[in-house]
Coordinates of C-alpha atoms and ligand atoms in Angstrom, one line a residue:
Chain A
X1 CA -35.8 -121.5 -9.9
X2 CA -33.1 -119.0 -9.0
X3 CA -33.2 -117.6 -5.5
X4 CA -34.0 -113.9 -5.8
X5 CA -33.8 -113.0 -2.1
X6 CA -32.2 -115.0 0.6
X7 CA -32.4 -113.7 4.2
X8 CA -30.4 -115.6 6.8
X9 CA -30.8 -115.1 10.6
X10 CA -31.3 -111.3 10.2
X11 CA -31.7 -109.3 13.4
X12 CA -32.0 -105.6 13.8
X13 CA -32.2 -103.3 16.8
X14 CA -32.9 -99.6 16.5
X15 CA -31.9 -99.1 20.1
X16 CA -31.6 -101.1 23.3
X17 CA -35.4 -101.3 23.8
X18 CA -36.6 -101.6 20.2
X19 CA -35.6 -104.9 18.8
X20 CA -37.3 -104.7 15.4
X21 CA -36.2 -108.0 13.9
X22 CA -35.2 -111.2 15.5
X23 CA -33.4 -113.9 13.5
X24 CA -35.5 -113.6 10.3
X25 CA -35.1 -116.3 7.6
X26 CA -36.8 -116.0 4.3
X27 CA -36.3 -117.2 0.7
X28 CA -38.0 -115.7 -2.3
X29 CA -37.6 -117.4 -5.7
X30 CA -37.4 -115.5 -9.0
X31 CA -40.9 -114.8 -10.4
X32 CA -42.6 -115.5 -7.1
X33 CA -45.1 -113.3 -5.4
X34 CA -44.6 -113.0 -1.7
X35 CA -46.6 -111.1 1.0
X36 CA -45.1 -110.2 4.3
X37 CA -48.0 -109.6 6.7
X38 CA -48.0 -108.5 10.3
X39 CA -49.6 -105.9 12.5
X40 CA -48.4 -102.3 12.8
X41 CA -44.9 -102.2 14.3
X42 CA -44.1 -105.8 13.4
X43 CA -41.0 -104.7 11.6
X44 CA -42.2 -105.0 8.0
X45 CA -40.8 -101.7 6.9
X46 CA -37.6 -102.3 8.7
X47 CA -37.2 -105.7 6.9
X48 CA -37.8 -104.1 3.5
X49 CA -35.1 -101.5 4.2
X50 CA -32.6 -104.3 4.5
X51 CA -33.3 -105.7 1.1
X52 CA -31.4 -103.0 -0.8
X53 CA -28.9 -102.2 1.9
X54 CA -30.4 -99.0 3.4
X55 CA -30.2 -100.7 6.8
X56 CA -27.6 -103.2 7.8
X57 CA -28.6 -106.0 10.1
X58 CA -26.9 -106.1 13.5
X59 CA -26.6 -109.8 12.7
X60 CA -27.3 -112.1 9.8
X61 CA -27.2 -111.4 6.1
X62 CA -29.3 -110.6 3.0
X63 CA -28.5 -111.8 -0.5
X64 CA -30.1 -110.6 -3.7
X65 CA -29.5 -113.0 -6.7
X66 CA -26.7 -114.5 -4.7
X67 CA -24.9 -111.2 -4.0
X68 CA -24.5 -110.1 -0.4
X69 CA -26.2 -106.8 0.0
X70 CA -23.6 -105.5 2.5
X71 CA -20.6 -106.4 0.3
X72 CA -21.7 -105.1 -3.1
X73 CA -21.9 -101.4 -4.1
X74 CA -25.4 -100.1 -3.8
X75 CA -25.7 -99.4 -7.5
X76 CA -25.3 -103.1 -8.1
X77 CA -28.2 -103.9 -5.8
X78 CA -30.7 -101.2 -6.8
X79 CA -30.4 -102.3 -10.5
X80 CA -32.0 -105.5 -9.4
X81 CA -34.3 -104.5 -6.7
X82 CA -36.7 -101.6 -6.5
X83 CA -38.2 -100.4 -3.3
X84 CA -41.5 -98.4 -3.3
X85 CA -42.1 -96.6 0.0
X86 CA -45.4 -96.4 1.7
X87 CA -45.8 -92.7 1.7
X88 CA -45.7 -91.3 -1.8
X89 CA -44.5 -87.9 -0.5
X90 CA -41.3 -89.7 0.7
X91 CA -40.9 -91.4 -2.6
X92 CA -41.5 -88.4 -4.9
X93 CA -38.9 -85.9 -3.9
X94 CA -38.2 -84.2 -7.2
X95 CA -40.0 -81.1 -8.5
X96 CA -41.9 -82.8 -11.3
X97 CA -43.0 -86.3 -12.2
X98 CA -40.6 -86.4 -15.1
X99 CA -37.7 -85.5 -12.9
X100 CA -38.7 -88.2 -10.4
X101 CA -39.0 -90.9 -13.0
X102 CA -35.7 -89.9 -14.6
X103 CA -33.9 -89.8 -11.3
X104 CA -33.2 -93.5 -11.0
X105 CA -32.2 -94.1 -14.6
X106 CA -29.9 -91.1 -14.6
X107 CA -28.2 -92.4 -11.5
X108 CA -27.8 -95.8 -13.2
X109 CA -25.7 -93.9 -15.8
X110 CA -28.1 -94.3 -18.7
X111 CA -27.8 -92.0 -21.7
X112 CA -30.4 -89.2 -22.2
X113 CA -32.5 -90.8 -24.8
X114 CA -32.6 -94.1 -22.9
X115 CA -33.7 -92.2 -19.8
X116 CA -36.5 -90.6 -21.8
X117 CA -37.6 -93.9 -23.2
X118 CA -37.7 -95.5 -19.7
X119 CA -39.7 -92.6 -18.3
X120 CA -42.2 -92.9 -21.1
X121 CA -42.5 -96.6 -20.8
X122 CA -43.0 -96.4 -17.0
X123 CA -45.7 -93.7 -17.4
X124 CA -47.5 -95.8 -20.0
X125 CA -47.4 -98.9 -17.7
X126 CA -48.9 -97.0 -14.9
X127 CA -51.4 -95.1 -17.1
X128 CA -49.8 -91.8 -16.3
X129 CA -48.9 -90.6 -19.8
X130 CA -49.1 -86.8 -20.0
X131 CA -48.2 -86.4 -16.4
X132 CA -44.6 -85.5 -17.1
X133 CA -44.7 -81.9 -16.1
X134 CA -47.1 -82.2 -13.2
X135 CA -45.9 -81.5 -9.7
X136 CA -46.5 -84.1 -7.0
X137 CA -48.5 -81.6 -4.9
X138 CA -51.1 -81.3 -7.6
X139 CA -51.8 -85.0 -7.8
X140 CA -54.4 -87.0 -5.9
X141 CA -53.2 -89.6 -3.4
X142 CA -54.0 -92.4 -5.8
X143 CA -52.0 -90.7 -8.6
X144 CA -49.1 -90.1 -6.3
X145 CA -49.1 -93.8 -5.3
X146 CA -49.0 -94.8 -9.0
X147 CA -46.3 -92.2 -9.7
X148 CA -44.2 -93.7 -6.9
X149 CA -44.4 -97.1 -8.4
X150 CA -43.5 -95.6 -11.8
X151 CA -40.5 -93.9 -10.4
X152 CA -39.2 -97.3 -9.4
X153 CA -40.4 -99.1 -12.5
X154 CA -38.3 -96.7 -14.7
X155 CA -35.3 -98.4 -13.2
X156 CA -36.6 -101.7 -14.6
X157 CA -35.9 -103.8 -11.5
X158 CA -36.2 -107.6 -11.6
X159 CA -37.6 -107.6 -8.0
X160 CA -40.2 -105.1 -6.9
X161 CA -40.6 -104.5 -3.2
X162 CA -43.7 -102.6 -2.1
X163 CA -44.4 -101.2 1.4
X164 CA -48.2 -101.1 2.0
X165 CA -49.1 -100.5 -1.6
X166 CA -52.9 -100.4 -0.9
X167 CA -52.9 -98.4 2.3
X168 CA -55.2 -95.3 2.4
X169 CA -56.4 -95.8 -1.2
X170 CA -59.9 -95.3 -2.4
X171 CA -61.5 -98.6 -3.7
X172 CA -61.0 -97.7 -7.3
X173 CA -57.3 -96.8 -7.1
X174 CA -56.7 -99.8 -4.9
X175 CA -58.2 -102.1 -7.5
X176 CA -56.2 -100.4 -10.2
X177 CA -52.9 -100.7 -8.4
X178 CA -53.5 -104.3 -7.5
X179 CA -54.2 -105.1 -11.2
X180 CA -51.0 -103.2 -12.3
X181 CA -48.8 -105.1 -9.8
X182 CA -50.4 -108.5 -10.8
X183 CA -49.8 -107.6 -14.4
X184 CA -46.1 -106.8 -13.8
X185 CA -45.6 -110.3 -12.4
X186 CA -47.6 -112.0 -15.1
X187 CA -46.3 -110.1 -18.2
X188 CA -42.8 -109.4 -17.2
X189 CA -42.1 -112.1 -14.6
X190 CA -41.1 -109.5 -12.0
X191 CA -40.7 -110.9 -8.5
X192 CA -43.0 -109.2 -6.2
X193 CA -42.6 -108.7 -2.4
X194 CA -45.4 -106.9 -0.7
X195 CA -45.5 -105.8 3.0
X196 CA -49.0 -105.2 4.1
X197 CA -51.6 -105.5 6.8
X198 CA -54.4 -105.3 4.2
X199 CA -55.3 -109.1 4.3
X200 CA -58.0 -108.7 1.7
X201 CA -55.4 -107.8 -0.9
X202 CA -53.0 -110.6 0.0
X203 CA -54.7 -113.5 -1.8
X204 CA -54.6 -111.6 -5.1
X205 CA -51.1 -110.2 -4.6
X206 CA -49.3 -113.3 -3.3
X207 CA -48.7 -117.0 -3.8
X208 CA -47.0 -117.4 -0.5
X209 CA -47.2 -115.5 2.7
X210 CA -44.8 -114.9 5.6
X211 CA -46.3 -113.8 8.9
X212 CA -43.9 -111.4 10.6
X213 CA -44.0 -110.2 14.1
X214 CA -40.4 -109.4 14.9
X215 CA -39.8 -113.0 14.1
X216 CA -41.2 -115.1 11.3
X217 CA -44.3 -116.6 12.9
X218 CA -45.5 -118.7 10.0
X219 CA -45.0 -119.3 6.3
X220 CA -47.2 -120.9 3.7
X221 CA -49.8 -120.5 1.0
X222 CA -52.6 -117.9 1.6
X223 CA -54.9 -120.8 2.0
X224 CA -52.9 -122.3 4.8
X225 CA -52.2 -119.0 6.6
X226 CA -55.7 -117.6 6.4
X227 CA -57.5 -120.7 7.5
X228 CA -55.5 -120.5 10.7
X229 CA -57.8 -118.2 12.6
X230 CA -55.9 -118.6 15.9
X231 CA -52.6 -117.5 14.3
X232 CA -54.3 -114.5 12.8
X233 CA -55.9 -113.5 16.1
X234 CA -52.7 -113.8 18.0
X235 CA -51.0 -111.5 15.5
X236 CA -53.8 -108.9 15.3
X237 CA -54.5 -109.8 11.7
X238 CA -57.9 -109.8 10.0
X239 CA -59.4 -112.7 8.1
X240 CA -60.3 -111.9 4.5
X241 CA -64.0 -111.0 4.2
X242 CA -64.5 -113.5 1.3
X243 CA -63.2 -116.3 3.5
X244 CA -65.6 -115.3 6.3
X245 CA -68.5 -115.1 3.9
X246 CA -67.9 -118.7 2.7
X247 CA -67.7 -119.9 6.2
X248 CA -71.1 -118.4 6.7
X249 CA -72.3 -120.2 3.6
X250 CA -71.0 -123.4 5.0
X251 CA -73.3 -123.0 8.0
X252 CA -76.2 -122.9 5.5
X253 CA -75.1 -126.2 4.0
X254 CA -72.7 -125.0 1.2
X255 CA -70.4 -127.8 0.5
X256 CA -66.7 -127.1 0.1
X257 CA -63.3 -128.1 1.5
X258 CA -61.0 -125.3 0.6
X259 CA -62.6 -121.9 1.2
X260 CA -61.9 -119.1 -1.4
X261 CA -60.0 -116.1 -0.2
X262 CA -60.5 -113.6 -2.9
X263 CA -63.3 -112.6 -5.3
X264 CA -61.5 -114.4 -8.2
X265 CA -61.3 -117.6 -6.1
X266 CA -64.9 -117.3 -5.2
X267 CA -66.1 -117.0 -8.8
X268 CA -64.1 -120.1 -9.7
X269 CA -65.4 -121.9 -6.7
X270 CA -69.0 -121.1 -7.2
X271 CA -68.8 -122.1 -10.9
X272 CA -67.3 -125.4 -10.0
X273 CA -69.8 -126.1 -7.3
X274 CA -72.7 -125.2 -9.6
X275 CA -71.4 -127.5 -12.3
X276 CA -70.8 -130.5 -10.0
X277 CA -74.1 -130.2 -8.2
X278 CA -76.2 -130.2 -11.4
X279 CA -76.7 -126.6 -12.3
X280 CA -77.6 -124.9 -9.0
X281 CA -76.4 -124.4 -5.5
X282 CA -78.4 -125.7 -2.6
X283 CA -78.5 -123.6 0.6
X284 CA -80.9 -124.3 3.5
X285 CA -81.4 -123.8 7.2
X286 CA -80.9 -126.9 9.1
X287 CA -81.2 -127.4 12.8
X288 CA -77.5 -126.5 13.5
X289 CA -77.4 -123.4 11.3
X290 CA -78.1 -120.9 13.9
X291 CA -75.7 -122.4 16.5
X292 CA -73.0 -122.6 13.9
X293 CA -73.5 -119.0 12.8
X294 CA -73.3 -117.8 16.4
X295 CA -70.1 -119.7 17.0
X296 CA -68.7 -118.3 13.9
X297 CA -69.5 -114.7 15.0
X298 CA -68.0 -115.4 18.4
X299 CA -64.8 -116.6 16.7
X300 CA -64.4 -113.3 14.8
X301 CA -65.5 -110.9 17.5
X302 CA -63.3 -110.1 20.5
X303 CA -60.7 -109.4 17.9
Chain B
X1 CA -57.3 -73.4 4.8
X2 CA -53.7 -72.3 4.5
X3 CA -52.7 -71.3 1.0
X4 CA -49.7 -72.8 -0.8
X5 CA -47.0 -70.3 -1.5
X6 CA -47.2 -70.6 -5.3
X7 CA -45.2 -67.9 -7.0
X8 CA -45.3 -69.8 -10.3
X9 CA -49.1 -70.0 -10.4
X10 CA -49.1 -68.1 -13.7
X11 CA -46.2 -70.0 -15.3
X12 CA -48.5 -71.5 -17.9
X13 CA -49.5 -68.1 -19.5
X14 CA -47.8 -67.1 -22.7
X15 CA -45.9 -63.9 -23.1
X16 CA -42.6 -62.5 -24.4
X17 CA -41.2 -63.1 -20.9
X18 CA -42.6 -66.6 -20.6
X19 CA -40.8 -67.5 -23.8
X20 CA -37.6 -65.8 -22.7
X21 CA -34.8 -68.4 -22.2
X22 CA -34.7 -69.1 -18.4
X23 CA -30.9 -68.6 -18.0
X24 CA -30.9 -65.3 -20.0
X25 CA -33.9 -64.2 -18.1
X26 CA -32.4 -64.9 -14.7
X27 CA -29.2 -63.1 -15.5
X28 CA -30.8 -60.1 -17.2
X29 CA -33.4 -59.6 -14.4
X30 CA -30.8 -60.0 -11.6
X31 CA -28.7 -57.4 -13.2
X32 CA -31.7 -55.1 -13.4
X33 CA -32.7 -55.7 -9.8
X34 CA -29.2 -54.9 -8.6
X35 CA -29.2 -51.8 -10.7
X36 CA -32.5 -50.6 -9.4
X37 CA -31.6 -51.2 -5.8
X38 CA -28.5 -49.1 -6.2
X39 CA -30.2 -46.1 -7.9
X40 CA -29.1 -42.9 -5.9
X41 CA -31.7 -40.5 -7.3
X42 CA -35.4 -40.3 -6.6
X43 CA -36.4 -39.3 -10.2
X44 CA -34.4 -42.1 -11.7
X45 CA -35.9 -44.5 -9.1
X46 CA -39.3 -43.5 -10.5
X47 CA -38.1 -44.5 -14.0
X48 CA -36.9 -47.8 -12.6
X49 CA -40.2 -48.3 -10.9
X50 CA -42.2 -47.6 -14.0
X51 CA -40.0 -50.0 -16.0
X52 CA -40.6 -52.7 -13.4
X53 CA -44.4 -52.1 -13.8
X54 CA -44.0 -52.2 -17.5
X55 CA -42.2 -55.6 -17.4
X56 CA -44.9 -56.9 -15.0
X57 CA -47.6 -55.9 -17.4
X58 CA -45.7 -57.4 -20.2
X59 CA -45.6 -60.7 -18.3
X60 CA -49.4 -60.9 -18.2
X61 CA -49.3 -61.9 -14.5
X62 CA -52.5 -60.6 -12.9
X63 CA -51.9 -57.5 -10.9
X64 CA -54.2 -58.7 -8.1
X65 CA -51.9 -61.7 -7.6
X66 CA -48.8 -59.5 -7.3
X67 CA -50.6 -57.1 -4.9
X68 CA -51.4 -60.0 -2.7
X69 CA -47.7 -60.5 -2.1
X70 CA -46.9 -56.8 -2.2
X71 CA -49.1 -56.0 0.8
X72 CA -46.6 -57.9 3.1
X73 CA -43.7 -56.1 1.5
X74 CA -45.6 -52.8 1.9
X75 CA -46.1 -53.3 5.6
X76 CA -42.4 -53.8 6.1
X77 CA -41.2 -51.1 3.8
X78 CA -43.6 -48.5 4.9
X79 CA -42.7 -48.9 8.6
X80 CA -39.2 -48.3 7.5
X81 CA -40.3 -45.2 5.6
X82 CA -42.0 -43.8 8.6
X83 CA -39.0 -44.4 10.8
X84 CA -36.7 -42.7 8.3
X85 CA -38.9 -39.8 7.7
X86 CA -39.0 -39.0 11.4
X87 CA -35.4 -39.7 12.3
X88 CA -33.3 -38.7 9.4
X89 CA -31.3 -35.5 10.3
X90 CA -31.9 -32.5 8.1
X91 CA -34.2 -29.6 7.4
X92 CA -37.4 -29.8 9.4
X93 CA -40.7 -29.7 7.4
X94 CA -43.3 -30.4 10.1
X95 CA -43.2 -31.2 13.7
X96 CA -45.6 -32.6 16.2
X97 CA -44.5 -32.2 19.8
X98 CA -41.0 -33.8 19.9
X99 CA -41.2 -35.6 16.5
X100 CA -40.2 -33.9 13.3
X101 CA -40.2 -34.8 9.7
X102 CA -37.2 -33.7 7.6
X103 CA -37.0 -33.2 3.9
X104 CA -34.0 -35.4 3.7
X105 CA -35.8 -38.1 5.7
X106 CA -38.8 -37.9 3.3
X107 CA -36.5 -38.0 0.3
X108 CA -34.4 -41.0 1.5
X109 CA -37.5 -42.8 2.7
X110 CA -39.2 -42.4 -0.7
X111 CA -36.1 -43.5 -2.5
X112 CA -35.7 -46.6 -0.4
X113 CA -39.4 -47.4 -0.6
X114 CA -39.4 -47.0 -4.4
X115 CA -36.3 -49.2 -4.8
X116 CA -37.7 -51.9 -2.6
X117 CA -41.0 -52.0 -4.5
X118 CA -39.3 -52.0 -7.9
X119 CA -37.1 -54.9 -6.8
X120 CA -39.9 -57.0 -5.4
X121 CA -42.1 -56.3 -8.5
X122 CA -39.3 -57.4 -10.8
X123 CA -39.2 -60.8 -9.1
X124 CA -42.6 -61.7 -10.6
X125 CA -41.7 -61.2 -14.3
X126 CA -38.5 -63.0 -13.5
X127 CA -39.5 -66.2 -11.8
X128 CA -43.3 -66.0 -12.0
X129 CA -43.1 -66.6 -15.8
X130 CA -41.7 -70.1 -15.6
X131 CA -42.3 -73.1 -13.4
X132 CA -40.2 -73.0 -10.3
X133 CA -38.5 -76.2 -11.2
X134 CA -37.4 -74.6 -14.4
X135 CA -35.9 -71.8 -12.4
X136 CA -34.0 -74.3 -10.3
X137 CA -32.7 -76.1 -13.4
X138 CA -31.7 -72.9 -15.0
X139 CA -29.7 -72.0 -11.8
X140 CA -28.1 -75.4 -12.0
X141 CA -27.1 -74.8 -15.6
X142 CA -25.8 -71.4 -14.6
X143 CA -23.3 -73.2 -12.4
X144 CA -24.9 -72.1 -9.1
X145 CA -23.3 -74.4 -6.4
X146 CA -25.1 -77.8 -6.5
X147 CA -25.8 -77.8 -2.7
X148 CA -27.7 -74.5 -3.1
X149 CA -29.6 -75.9 -6.0
X150 CA -30.6 -79.0 -4.0
X151 CA -31.6 -76.9 -1.1
X152 CA -33.9 -74.9 -3.3
X153 CA -35.2 -78.0 -5.0
X154 CA -36.1 -79.9 -1.9
X155 CA -37.5 -76.8 -0.1
X156 CA -39.7 -76.2 -3.1
X157 CA -40.9 -79.8 -3.1
X158 CA -41.5 -80.2 0.7
X159 CA -42.9 -76.8 1.5
X160 CA -46.2 -78.1 0.3
X161 CA -46.0 -81.3 2.2
X162 CA -45.1 -79.2 5.3
X163 CA -48.1 -77.0 4.8
X164 CA -50.3 -80.1 4.5
X165 CA -48.8 -81.6 7.6
X166 CA -49.3 -78.4 9.6
X167 CA -52.9 -78.2 8.3
X168 CA -53.6 -81.8 9.5
X169 CA -52.2 -81.1 13.0
X170 CA -54.2 -77.8 13.2
X171 CA -57.4 -79.5 12.1
X172 CA -56.9 -82.2 14.6
X173 CA -56.4 -79.6 17.3
X174 CA -59.4 -77.6 16.3
X175 CA -61.6 -80.6 16.2
X176 CA -60.7 -81.3 19.8
X177 CA -62.0 -77.8 20.6
X178 CA -58.8 -75.8 20.6
X179 CA -59.2 -72.1 20.1
X180 CA -56.5 -69.7 19.4
X181 CA -56.2 -67.4 22.4
X182 CA -53.4 -65.8 24.3
X183 CA -53.7 -67.9 27.4
X184 CA -50.8 -69.9 28.7
X185 CA -52.7 -73.1 27.9
X186 CA -53.1 -72.1 24.3
X187 CA -49.5 -71.1 23.9
X188 CA -48.4 -74.4 25.4
X189 CA -50.6 -76.3 23.0
X190 CA -49.2 -74.4 20.1
X191 CA -45.7 -75.2 21.3
X192 CA -46.6 -78.9 21.4
X193 CA -48.1 -78.7 17.9
X194 CA -44.9 -77.1 16.6
X195 CA -42.8 -79.7 18.3
X196 CA -44.9 -82.4 16.7
X197 CA -44.4 -80.7 13.3
X198 CA -40.7 -80.6 13.9
X199 CA -40.4 -84.2 14.8
X200 CA -42.6 -85.3 11.9
X201 CA -40.4 -83.3 9.5
X202 CA -37.3 -84.8 10.9
X203 CA -38.7 -88.3 10.5
X204 CA -39.8 -87.5 7.0
X205 CA -36.4 -86.1 6.1
X206 CA -34.9 -89.5 7.1
X207 CA -37.4 -91.5 5.0
X208 CA -36.9 -89.2 2.0
X209 CA -33.2 -89.7 2.3
X210 CA -33.7 -93.5 2.4
X211 CA -35.9 -93.2 -0.7
X212 CA -33.3 -91.2 -2.5
X213 CA -30.5 -93.6 -1.7
X214 CA -32.8 -96.5 -2.8
X215 CA -32.7 -94.9 -6.3
X216 CA -29.0 -94.3 -6.4
X217 CA -28.6 -90.8 -4.9
X218 CA -24.9 -90.2 -4.1
X219 CA -24.8 -86.5 -3.4
X220 CA -25.6 -84.6 -6.6
X221 CA -28.9 -85.3 -8.3
X222 CA -28.8 -84.6 -12.0
X223 CA -31.8 -83.3 -13.9
X224 CA -32.5 -83.3 -17.6
X225 CA -33.8 -80.3 -19.3
X226 CA -33.4 -78.8 -22.8
X227 CA -32.7 -75.1 -22.9
X228 CA -32.3 -73.4 -26.2
X229 CA -31.1 -69.8 -26.5
X230 CA -32.1 -67.9 -29.7
X231 CA -31.3 -64.5 -31.1
X232 CA -34.5 -63.0 -29.6
X233 CA -33.2 -64.0 -26.2
X234 CA -30.0 -62.2 -26.7
X235 CA -31.9 -59.1 -27.9
X236 CA -34.2 -59.2 -24.9
X237 CA -31.4 -59.7 -22.5
X238 CA -29.4 -56.8 -24.0
X239 CA -32.4 -54.6 -23.9
X240 CA -33.0 -55.2 -20.2
X241 CA -29.3 -55.1 -19.2
X242 CA -28.9 -52.0 -21.4
X243 CA -31.8 -50.3 -19.6
X244 CA -30.3 -51.2 -16.2
X245 CA -27.0 -49.6 -17.2
X246 CA -28.5 -46.5 -18.7
X247 CA -30.3 -45.8 -15.4
X248 CA -26.9 -45.3 -13.8
X249 CA -25.4 -43.5 -16.8
X250 CA -28.1 -40.9 -16.8
X251 CA -27.9 -40.6 -13.0
X252 CA -24.1 -40.1 -13.3
X253 CA -24.4 -37.6 -16.1
X254 CA -27.1 -35.8 -14.2
X255 CA -29.3 -35.7 -17.3
X256 CA -32.6 -35.9 -15.4
Ligands
LIG1 N1 -36.3 -94.9 12.8 C1 -36.6 -95.6 13.8 N2 -36.1 -95.4 15.0 C2 -36.4 -96.1 16.1 N3 -37.3 -97.1 16.1 C3 -38.0 -97.3 15.0 C4 -37.7 -96.6 13.8 N4 -38.5 -97.1 12.8 C5 -39.2 -98.0 13.3 N5 -39.0 -98.2 14.6 C6 -39.6 -99.2 15.5 O1 -39.3 -100.5 15.0 C7 -40.5 -101.3 15.1 C8 -40.9 -101.8 13.7 O2 -41.3 -100.7 13.0 P1 -41.7 -100.9 11.4 O3 -40.6 -101.6 10.7 O4 -42.0 -99.5 10.9 O5 -43.0 -101.8 11.5 P2 -44.2 -102.0 10.4 O6 -43.7 -101.5 9.1 O7 -44.4 -103.4 10.4 O8 -45.3 -101.2 10.9 C9 -41.5 -100.5 15.8 O9 -41.6 -100.8 17.1 C10 -41.1 -99.0 15.5 O10 -41.5 -98.2 16.6
LIG2 MG1 -44.5 -100.0 7.9

């Protein structure tokens, strides 16, 4: 697999007393889905701004498909990598949705009919057809979030970088957006990098996770990262609710080694258990159940 | 709730003026506005005023909507009128104590008031009959300097965000029990709120600029729009410009 993003020893300081990134190393392969998790102020946004050369590290370097971001012209980089900002009001700066979606393709130097095609395609992908002439201030927050993604998708990047894509969304828009992002990776093989502190979305959005808190604290599969409760606690991160629920089930005698992290995992897991245990799941209260549940609650409180 | 300043609220209506080519419309109306503002004669100013009303009615924009804006203009213009009426030198009509109203003052005051109202009214059939982004694109196609076009474009986009932001800060203040009074404490609090608004806007501007560069902004954003000018547009433009010119011709010839 080609390396899509390579970050070597990247450091960045906004000013003397805010060192936002310290010697960050990271490798993302083409077609991978990566999540960067960390508490507020961990430097996630700062890191993302380095990926297309908006910020330049005080030290270290960033490569996109082998090209050093600092050395190549920005047009070269933004063709490959699209960055979706957290706040859609930052991302949507043109008067209408059409203008916003056309903005990137026009700057890439595409011809008018190509631009129109791209705009239509992006609107279709995000389920926003017919929104061309709408103004951003007439859209709901969920629609604005989708339009922000569309405005980047119209540039047809190979790598999609999302800053807190699920923050402040209502449950339905959140689920829709997660589906769309998953689909882009599955159908078009787009590499996805998501910065988020929404741990419940991570297992569905990422195959591999980096924990960032100025430095890279840990790296691994969702399974590995989210089973490490100490690590999560130290970095002010939550444990996915589904994971907690299955830990509770374990106290009631549910039998499993790898705990599921997302609803999809859970369905698969339950199905497998039911099949191997002869058509049903056996839960019961044994003499340690209450102790174990209490311990579990202690583990997650004082958070 | 603070209301959005939406001059293009009725852009989706349909009228002769809504269908008027945006570029021709802007040029014709600007010409007319200048002409109206320069009218030297009160009777002709009345003609101009009625023509402005006529165009407003033609546009189908509800009068109540326009009056909502005009009341602010009226406050400004009428105070001007009063000052002029009392201070302009000339033949005295009335006087109370040491103040006196002169015929010349009344005449000049009325003339200026009428010209101002006509000009403001004309703005509505001009830019109220198309979406504001169309106005901006038309200005761009008319070769208005790009920096000015961008300024209009981003002001138009972010004025709404700004209003929302102010609303949020205000709601937060009110929910903490803040009441608008003229005490020093209240003024200080308002000062802080405005400071916060300023800082937030500054930070937003920085992020917006980052987002723009992320999508290839290098200084002059281009937009795509199809304008088509037809014979009817020329006719309408000639009609409006012709009217504007004849206002001055008849005033020059002293016909009225
Ligand atoms: N424009 C800026 N100027 C100065 N400091 C900043 C700026 N942006 C972020 N920071 C600081 O850098 C650190 C990392 O911020 P950020 O990258 O936004 O974190 P995250 O996205 O993980 O919440 C924080 O301490 C923040 O206060
Ligand atoms: Mg952030």
